[in-house]
Amino acid sequence: MSKVKLYTKPDCCLCEEALEVIEQVRSERPFELETVDISLHETLAREYGERIPVVAVNGVDAFEYRVDAERLKELVA
């Protein structure tokens, strides 16, 4: 089963939009989802900074800012 990780932070409207797309795809194609709040991790906050949301699929960063539902479906298939 594929693993998707969403790097996010509080009060991020793009993060909320990304999560909506992820959940929509997840309802059609099951996969594990982990959400990581970068504001709780100094190293991640430095690494991702303002580039969030970042979505990694199976350990590889696949999307920044926006998530393409069709591409995500392909990556988790």
Tab-separated table of N, CA and C in Angstrom, residues 22-69:
chain	number	residue	atom	x	y	z
A	22	ILE	N	-6.373	15.257	-1.385
A	22	ILE	CA	-5.814	13.975	-0.945
A	22	ILE	C	-6.923	13.051	-0.451
A	23	GLU	N	-7.817	13.571	0.375
A	23	GLU	CA	-8.906	12.748	0.910
A	23	GLU	C	-9.855	12.292	-0.196
A	24	GLN	N	-10.075	13.145	-1.185
A	24	GLN	CA	-10.925	12.770	-2.324
A	24	GLN	C	-10.301	11.582	-3.067
A	25	VAL	N	-9.021	11.673	-3.348
A	25	VAL	CA	-8.324	10.584	-4.042
A	25	VAL	C	-8.316	9.342	-3.165
A	26	ARG	N	-8.093	9.534	-1.886
A	26	ARG	CA	-8.027	8.412	-0.941
A	26	ARG	C	-9.349	7.642	-0.864
A	27	SER	N	-10.451	8.334	-1.088
A	27	SER	CA	-11.749	7.656	-1.066
A	27	SER	C	-11.909	6.717	-2.262
A	28	GLU	N	-11.149	6.979	-3.321
A	28	GLU	CA	-11.206	6.142	-4.525
A	28	GLU	C	-10.096	5.093	-4.554
A	29	ARG	N	-8.936	5.464	-4.029
A	29	ARG	CA	-7.762	4.577	-4.036
A	29	ARG	C	-7.107	4.629	-2.659
A	30	PRO	N	-7.351	3.624	-1.851
A	30	PRO	CA	-6.835	3.646	-0.477
A	30	PRO	C	-5.308	3.723	-0.413
A	31	PHE	N	-4.821	4.485	0.543
A	31	PHE	CA	-3.398	4.577	0.843
A	31	PHE	C	-3.256	5.097	2.267
A	32	GLU	N	-2.081	4.883	2.848
A	32	GLU	CA	-1.797	5.401	4.185
A	32	GLU	C	-1.515	6.893	4.081
A	33	LEU	N	-2.036	7.651	5.035
A	33	LEU	CA	-1.823	9.095	5.045
A	33	LEU	C	-1.283	9.519	6.404
A	34	GLU	N	-0.195	10.273	6.364
A	34	GLU	CA	0.379	10.860	7.573
A	34	GLU	C	0.462	12.361	7.358
A	35	THR	N	-0.003	13.112	8.344
A	35	THR	CA	0.076	14.561	8.293
A	35	THR	C	1.130	15.017	9.292
A	36	VAL	N	2.055	15.861	8.835
A	36	VAL	CA	3.153	16.326	9.685
A	36	VAL	C	3.104	17.850	9.776
A	37	ASP	N	2.960	18.359	10.990
A	37	ASP	CA	2.968	19.796	11.243
A	37	ASP	C	4.425	20.240	11.353
A	38	ILE	N	4.915	20.938	10.344
A	38	ILE	CA	6.335	21.328	10.328
A	38	ILE	C	6.676	22.333	11.414
A	39	SER	N	5.671	23.055	11.916
A	39	SER	CA	5.951	24.051	12.950
A	39	SER	C	6.382	23.400	14.267
A	40	LEU	N	6.173	22.098	14.401
A	40	LEU	CA	6.563	21.382	15.609
A	40	LEU	C	7.960	20.778	15.511
A	41	HIS	N	8.596	20.923	14.332
A	41	HIS	CA	9.905	20.320	14.084
A	41	HIS	C	10.823	21.371	13.468
A	42	GLU	N	11.810	21.799	14.216
A	42	GLU	CA	12.707	22.866	13.748
A	42	GLU	C	13.368	22.519	12.414
A	43	THR	N	13.824	21.296	12.276
A	43	THR	CA	14.505	20.878	11.052
A	43	THR	C	13.559	20.931	9.850
A	44	LEU	N	12.346	20.413	10.024
A	44	LEU	CA	11.373	20.431	8.925
A	44	LEU	C	10.946	21.859	8.595
A	45	ALA	N	10.804	22.692	9.607
A	45	ALA	CA	10.430	24.085	9.375
A	45	ALA	C	11.475	24.787	8.522
A	46	ARG	N	12.768	24.500	8.789
A	46	ARG	CA	13.844	25.087	7.962
A	46	ARG	C	13.813	24.517	6.553
A	47	GLU	N	13.602	23.204	6.449
A	47	GLU	CA	13.636	22.542	5.140
A	47	GLU	C	12.485	22.971	4.248
A	48	TYR	N	11.280	22.994	4.801
A	48	TYR	CA	10.103	23.269	3.977
A	48	TYR	C	9.659	24.727	4.021
A	49	GLY	N	9.912	25.404	5.116
A	49	GLY	CA	9.607	26.830	5.237
A	49	GLY	C	8.284	27.231	4.634
A	50	GLU	N	8.350	28.085	3.643
A	50	GLU	CA	7.150	28.600	2.985
A	50	GLU	C	6.725	27.761	1.775
A	51	ARG	N	7.391	26.636	1.522
A	51	ARG	CA	7.063	25.795	0.363
A	51	ARG	C	5.852	24.907	0.600
A	52	ILE	N	5.224	25.003	1.740
A	52	ILE	CA	4.150	24.078	2.060
A	52	ILE	C	2.839	24.490	1.413
A	53	PRO	N	1.933	23.591	1.219
A	53	PRO	CA	2.074	22.189	1.573
A	53	PRO	C	3.006	21.457	0.607
A	54	VAL	N	3.671	20.456	1.153
A	54	VAL	CA	4.462	19.533	0.351
A	54	VAL	C	3.872	18.152	0.586
A	55	VAL	N	3.687	17.424	-0.496
A	55	VAL	CA	3.142	16.070	-0.399
A	55	VAL	C	4.179	15.096	-0.939
A	56	ALA	N	4.534	14.132	-0.105
A	56	ALA	CA	5.472	13.085	-0.502
A	56	ALA	C	4.691	11.790	-0.699
A	57	VAL	N	5.033	11.077	-1.754
A	57	VAL	CA	4.425	9.781	-2.028
A	57	VAL	C	5.529	8.741	-1.990
A	58	ASN	N	5.373	7.787	-1.099
A	58	ASN	CA	6.383	6.733	-0.907
A	58	ASN	C	7.783	7.303	-0.711
A	59	GLY	N	7.856	8.389	0.080
A	59	GLY	CA	9.140	8.961	0.449
A	59	GLY	C	9.731	9.965	-0.520
A	60	VAL	N	9.027	10.257	-1.611
A	60	VAL	CA	9.535	11.192	-2.615
A	60	VAL	C	8.596	12.393	-2.701
A	61	ASP	N	9.161	13.604	-2.549
A	61	ASP	CA	8.327	14.805	-2.680
A	61	ASP	C	7.733	14.850	-4.079
A	62	ALA	N	6.391	14.919	-4.133
A	62	ALA	CA	5.697	14.860	-5.412
A	62	ALA	C	4.964	16.152	-5.764
A	63	PHE	N	4.540	16.904	-4.750
A	63	PHE	CA	3.778	18.132	-4.994
A	63	PHE	C	4.195	19.211	-4.007
A	64	GLU	N	4.163	20.461	-4.483
A	64	GLU	CA	4.316	21.641	-3.636
A	64	GLU	C	3.155	22.570	-3.947
A	65	TYR	N	2.614	23.192	-2.917
A	65	TYR	CA	1.540	24.177	-3.012
A	65	TYR	C	0.195	23.577	-3.439
A	66	ARG	N	0.135	22.892	-4.551
A	66	ARG	CA	-1.122	22.333	-5.070
A	66	ARG	C	-0.930	20.851	-5.369
A	67	VAL	N	-2.029	20.088	-5.216
A	67	VAL	CA	-2.005	18.660	-5.499
A	67	VAL	C	-2.876	18.387	-6.707
A	68	ASP	N	-2.311	17.729	-7.702
A	68	ASP	CA	-3.042	17.326	-8.897
A	68	ASP	C	-3.657	15.954	-8.622
A	69	ALA	N	-4.991	15.904	-8.561
A	69	ALA	CA	-5.692	14.674	-8.189
A	69	ALA	C	-5.365	13.524	-9.147
